[in-house]
Each structure stands twice: as structure tokens, then as C-alpha cells.
């Protein structure tokens, strides 16, 4: 049915979570087995408090993350979504991921709800820098302020522009497809429901069950996203 809905949809919006990135090799922060938060306390290392009180530990942790992202690249699923955007099949991508892989694959219309590791900005004056600064161990702005990744830290609100754009896109969607999100993080997990409430068909693709499965018109578990998107991209008959 999903392939049929894709073909018939006038406004498809994609919502991606950690499962989209793990297929590129990136570790999942919240998985029960290998999640990074099993090793680190987020309130002590990925928060505004850490940035202000434990700046060296904060920088060390995020330099490791920036370097980690550079080791990986978009997978075939990212490129299929970018191609669908060019063809008009997909209108917008809302993502919880901070790796920037959608843009690297060629997607233009992306709302990054939790920011990006591909950019830094000064905590004091707001000046923007490339994440390359961290790679070269440059951690301070010309004004003297600390350079931090342009991501949402614990204790911060979602970026206003990305949030409003995501809301508007969810409202306009007639097909809303979740790819690789447990839908456990608020307020990001409200967008599938917003789309559903405004008449969209809701598809949830995730390795494990989510609390939102009961609202979906179609649920797909235990499937790799890249393989599923290749299948949906083929010219075979609809599922």
C-alpha cells in the first residue's frame, strides 16, 4: 500500500530519526544495547550547564562526535529521498538527526529539529563557523567566546524556524512517513499526530514498536530503511 500511496500523494512529508542514521554506521544515542547515553550522563555532558561549567569536557565530547560524523556518509536511502524531492515525490523532510546527511545527499528542503553537527556558533556573539574548527582544535571565537555545535542541548528549546516550518509541512501533508524514529522525544514526536489530525495517511517504519503505532495507517517493523526505500523506488507493482 505504501508504494501506491506514494504514487497518489500530492504532498508527502518524511520524518527521520536515529534509525535513518544508524544504517550509515552512526551510533544510536538511545538504543538499549549500544546507545551513547549508556556511557555518558547527558545532563552532565550535553547540556547548557556542561557548556558553562565543564567546558573542556563538553568540547572533548563534541569534538569526538564531530569527528565521528566525518567518518560516515549518507546511505542509499538518503539519496533516494533526495531524488524523490527532485522529482516532486517528496516535498519536505523533518529530521531529528544532527549529522547533515540529508543535505549531503542532495535534499534541499530539510527542517533540522535538533540542529546540526556540521556547523558551530559562538555561545557569546552567535557568529557561525564550520565544524572544521573543532577538527583543527580551534574552540574559541574571535570575540573570545566558546564555539559550540549548532545543536539543541538538553535544557534548550527547539530552533523556532525549524519548528514552525515542520509544523506547517505536517499540516499540509497528505502522506506522512516516519523513518527510523522511536517517537519517544517530545515535542518532535507530535508532528506525525499533527499530520494525522489534518487528514494525512500515517506510515511508521521503525525496527521496534513505537507508542504511536496505533495511530498509523501502516506500520513496518524489522526492515532496514535503505532496503525498503530501494523497494519503494522500484518499478514493480505496488505493495
Short mmCIF file of C-alpha atoms in Angstrom, two decimals:
data_model
loop_
_atom_site.label_atom_id
_atom_site.label_comp_id
_atom_site.label_asym_id
_atom_site.label_seq_id
_atom_site.Cartn_x
_atom_site.Cartn_y
_atom_site.Cartn_z
CA UNK A 1 0.00 0.00 0.00
CA UNK A 2 2.82 2.43 0.78
CA UNK A 3 4.05 2.48 -2.80
CA UNK A 4 0.51 3.12 -4.02
CA UNK A 5 0.06 5.93 -1.51
CA UNK A 6 3.36 7.48 -2.58
CA UNK A 7 2.27 7.48 -6.19
CA UNK A 8 -1.12 9.00 -5.39
CA UNK A 9 0.06 11.56 -2.82
CA UNK A 10 0.17 15.25 -3.69
CA UNK A 11 2.17 16.21 -0.60
CA UNK A 12 4.43 13.65 1.03
CA UNK A 13 6.47 14.63 4.08
CA UNK A 14 9.21 12.42 5.53
CA UNK A 15 10.17 12.36 9.22
CA UNK A 16 13.51 10.75 10.07
CA UNK A 17 15.05 9.66 13.34
CA UNK A 18 18.14 7.85 14.59
CA UNK A 19 17.32 4.66 12.68
CA UNK A 20 17.96 6.54 9.45
CA UNK A 21 21.49 7.39 10.57
CA UNK A 22 22.44 4.09 12.19
CA UNK A 23 22.31 2.45 8.75
CA UNK A 24 25.20 4.74 7.84
CA UNK A 25 27.11 3.40 10.84
CA UNK A 26 26.48 6.18 13.34
CA UNK A 27 25.74 5.00 16.89
CA UNK A 28 22.25 5.46 18.28
CA UNK A 29 22.13 7.56 21.42
CA UNK A 30 19.16 5.83 22.99
CA UNK A 31 19.33 2.19 21.93
CA UNK A 32 19.22 -0.25 24.81
CA UNK A 33 22.38 -2.06 23.72
CA UNK A 34 24.83 0.43 22.23
CA UNK A 35 23.35 3.84 22.99
CA UNK A 36 25.90 6.52 23.79
CA UNK A 37 23.84 7.67 26.77
CA UNK A 38 24.54 4.30 28.40
CA UNK A 39 28.11 5.54 28.78
CA UNK A 40 27.53 9.24 29.42
CA UNK A 41 25.12 11.23 31.55
CA UNK A 42 23.55 13.72 29.09
CA UNK A 43 22.78 16.23 31.83
CA UNK A 44 26.48 16.43 32.64
CA UNK A 45 27.95 16.39 29.14
CA UNK A 46 25.37 17.61 26.58
CA UNK A 47 23.65 20.43 28.38
CA UNK A 48 23.91 24.19 28.69
CA UNK A 49 25.14 23.63 32.23
CA UNK A 50 28.01 21.47 30.94
CA UNK A 51 28.86 24.13 28.37
CA UNK A 52 29.10 26.74 31.11
CA UNK A 53 30.65 24.70 33.91
CA UNK A 54 32.55 21.82 32.26
CA UNK A 55 33.60 23.42 29.00
CA UNK A 56 36.68 21.25 28.36
CA UNK A 57 34.73 18.03 28.86
CA UNK A 58 31.93 19.43 26.70
CA UNK A 59 34.34 20.31 23.89
CA UNK A 60 36.11 16.95 24.12
CA UNK A 61 32.84 15.04 23.86
CA UNK A 62 31.51 17.05 20.91
CA UNK A 63 34.82 17.04 19.06
CA UNK A 64 34.56 13.25 19.20
CA UNK A 65 31.04 13.44 17.81
CA UNK A 66 32.05 15.85 15.03
CA UNK A 67 34.93 13.57 14.07
CA UNK A 68 32.60 10.60 14.22
CA UNK A 69 30.14 12.13 11.77
CA UNK A 70 33.00 12.86 9.35
CA UNK A 71 33.82 9.13 9.26
CA UNK A 72 30.44 8.24 7.79
CA UNK A 73 28.33 9.28 4.84
CA UNK A 74 24.74 9.13 3.60
CA UNK A 75 23.45 5.69 2.60
CA UNK A 76 21.33 4.75 -0.40
CA UNK A 77 18.13 5.70 1.43
CA UNK A 78 19.28 9.30 1.84
CA UNK A 79 19.98 9.53 -1.89
CA UNK A 80 16.61 8.06 -2.81
CA UNK A 81 14.83 10.66 -0.68
CA UNK A 82 16.88 13.42 -2.33
CA UNK A 83 15.95 12.05 -5.74
CA UNK A 84 12.29 11.90 -4.76
CA UNK A 85 12.48 15.56 -3.76
CA UNK A 86 13.90 16.48 -7.17
CA UNK A 87 11.06 14.58 -8.84
CA UNK A 88 8.46 16.18 -6.59
CA UNK A 89 7.51 12.93 -4.87
CA UNK A 90 8.70 14.28 -1.51
CA UNK A 91 8.03 17.89 -0.55
CA UNK A 92 9.88 18.15 2.76
CA UNK A 93 12.00 16.25 5.27
CA UNK A 94 11.68 16.79 9.02
CA UNK A 95 14.61 15.24 10.87
CA UNK A 96 15.65 14.67 14.45
CA UNK A 97 19.17 13.82 13.24
CA UNK A 98 22.11 16.20 13.53
CA UNK A 99 24.50 14.59 11.04
CA UNK A 100 23.53 16.66 7.98
CA UNK A 101 23.36 13.55 5.79
CA UNK A 102 20.10 14.56 4.09
CA UNK A 103 21.72 17.73 2.76
CA UNK A 104 24.90 15.88 1.81
CA UNK A 105 22.77 13.51 -0.26
CA UNK A 106 21.18 16.46 -2.05
CA UNK A 107 17.96 17.20 -0.16
CA UNK A 108 17.19 20.93 -0.09
CA UNK A 109 14.00 21.19 1.97
CA UNK A 110 15.02 19.92 5.39
CA UNK A 111 13.93 21.04 8.86
CA UNK A 112 16.56 20.03 11.42
CA UNK A 113 14.63 19.95 14.67
CA UNK A 114 17.69 19.30 16.80
CA UNK A 115 20.21 21.34 14.83
CA UNK A 116 23.36 20.11 13.11
CA UNK A 117 26.89 18.98 13.91
CA UNK A 118 28.04 20.35 10.56
CA UNK A 119 28.13 23.90 11.96
CA UNK A 120 29.38 25.67 15.07
CA UNK A 121 28.47 29.03 16.51
CA UNK A 122 29.83 31.26 19.22
CA UNK A 123 27.95 30.94 22.50
CA UNK A 124 28.63 34.64 23.17
CA UNK A 125 28.11 36.54 19.90
CA UNK A 126 26.40 33.93 17.71
CA UNK A 127 28.92 34.08 14.84
CA UNK A 128 28.75 30.91 12.72
CA UNK A 129 31.68 28.65 11.87
CA UNK A 130 32.24 25.35 10.09
CA UNK A 131 32.65 22.25 12.24
CA UNK A 132 36.14 22.05 10.73
CA UNK A 133 37.21 24.40 13.55
CA UNK A 134 36.76 21.56 16.03
CA UNK A 135 38.71 19.18 13.82
CA UNK A 136 41.61 21.65 13.81
CA UNK A 137 41.20 22.10 17.58
CA UNK A 138 40.06 25.69 17.32
CA UNK A 139 37.49 26.18 20.08
CA UNK A 140 37.12 29.92 20.52
CA UNK A 141 35.56 32.74 18.52
CA UNK A 142 37.42 35.88 17.53
CA UNK A 143 35.40 37.59 20.29
CA UNK A 144 36.74 35.13 22.84
CA UNK A 145 33.50 33.19 23.25
CA UNK A 146 33.32 29.40 23.22
CA UNK A 147 32.47 27.71 19.92
CA UNK A 148 29.72 25.12 20.31
CA UNK A 149 27.95 22.80 17.87
CA UNK A 150 24.74 24.26 16.43
CA UNK A 151 22.63 21.54 18.00
CA UNK A 152 19.92 21.62 20.63
CA UNK A 153 21.42 20.85 24.03
CA UNK A 154 19.49 19.47 26.97
CA UNK A 155 17.80 22.46 28.55
CA UNK A 156 17.33 24.35 25.27
CA UNK A 157 14.24 24.85 23.10
CA UNK A 158 13.99 23.61 19.53
CA UNK A 159 15.03 26.17 16.89
CA UNK A 160 11.98 28.32 16.25
CA UNK A 161 12.23 28.48 12.46
CA UNK A 162 12.70 24.73 12.04
CA UNK A 163 9.84 24.00 14.43
CA UNK A 164 7.37 26.32 12.67
CA UNK A 165 8.35 25.05 9.23
CA UNK A 166 7.94 21.45 10.39
CA UNK A 167 4.51 22.27 11.78
CA UNK A 168 3.39 23.90 8.53
CA UNK A 169 4.66 20.97 6.48
CA UNK A 170 2.96 18.42 8.73
CA UNK A 171 -0.34 20.27 8.33
CA UNK A 172 -0.02 20.28 4.53
CA UNK A 173 0.91 16.60 4.24
CA UNK A 174 -1.49 14.07 2.81
CA UNK A 175 1.08 11.31 3.37
CA UNK A 176 3.45 11.42 6.35
CA UNK A 177 6.14 8.74 6.57
CA UNK A 178 8.21 8.19 9.72
CA UNK A 179 11.57 6.52 9.06
CA UNK A 180 13.60 5.19 11.97
CA UNK A 181 12.22 7.08 14.94
CA UNK A 182 11.03 5.62 18.25
CA UNK A 183 8.85 8.75 18.53
CA UNK A 184 9.79 8.98 22.20
CA UNK A 185 11.18 12.53 22.21
CA UNK A 186 8.86 15.49 22.66
CA UNK A 187 7.89 17.83 21.13
CA UNK A 188 9.29 16.36 17.89
CA UNK A 189 7.08 13.29 18.17
CA UNK A 190 3.95 15.42 17.86
CA UNK A 191 4.41 16.07 14.13
CA UNK A 192 3.12 12.65 12.98
CA UNK A 193 -0.02 13.22 15.06
CA UNK A 194 -0.43 16.75 13.70
CA UNK A 195 -0.27 15.36 10.17
CA UNK A 196 -2.76 12.61 11.04
CA UNK A 197 -5.15 15.09 12.64
CA UNK A 198 -5.12 17.14 9.44
CA UNK A 199 -6.07 14.20 7.25
CA UNK A 200 -2.74 12.64 6.27
CA UNK A 201 -2.16 8.92 5.98
CA UNK A 202 0.50 7.98 8.53
CA UNK A 203 3.16 5.35 7.89
CA UNK A 204 5.63 4.36 10.62
CA UNK A 205 8.77 2.45 9.68
CA UNK A 206 10.92 1.50 12.67
CA UNK A 207 12.82 -1.59 13.74
CA UNK A 208 10.94 -1.72 17.03
CA UNK A 209 7.38 -0.91 18.03
CA UNK A 210 6.52 2.68 18.97
CA UNK A 211 3.80 4.09 21.21
CA UNK A 212 2.35 5.78 18.12
CA UNK A 213 1.86 2.62 16.04
CA UNK A 214 -1.82 2.53 16.95
CA UNK A 215 -2.38 5.81 15.12
CA UNK A 216 -0.68 4.70 11.90
CA UNK A 217 -2.41 3.54 8.73
CA UNK A 218 0.57 1.27 8.01
CA UNK A 219 3.32 0.04 10.34
CA UNK A 220 6.51 -1.66 9.16
CA UNK A 221 8.93 -3.28 11.62
CA UNK A 222 12.17 -5.22 11.25
CA UNK A 223 13.08 -3.71 7.89
CA UNK A 224 16.19 -1.74 7.00
CA UNK A 225 15.16 1.68 5.79
CA UNK A 226 17.60 1.74 2.89
CA UNK A 227 16.33 -1.59 1.56
CA UNK A 228 12.70 -0.56 1.98
CA UNK A 229 13.27 2.70 0.10
CA UNK A 230 15.01 0.83 -2.73
CA UNK A 231 11.96 -1.42 -2.90
CA UNK A 232 9.56 1.52 -2.92
CA UNK A 233 11.70 3.19 -5.57
CA UNK A 234 11.50 0.23 -7.93
CA UNK A 235 9.07 -0.01 -10.83
CA UNK A 236 7.42 -3.18 -9.54
CA UNK A 237 3.73 -3.29 -8.75
CA UNK A 238 2.53 -1.56 -5.54
CA UNK A 239 2.86 -3.33 -2.21
#
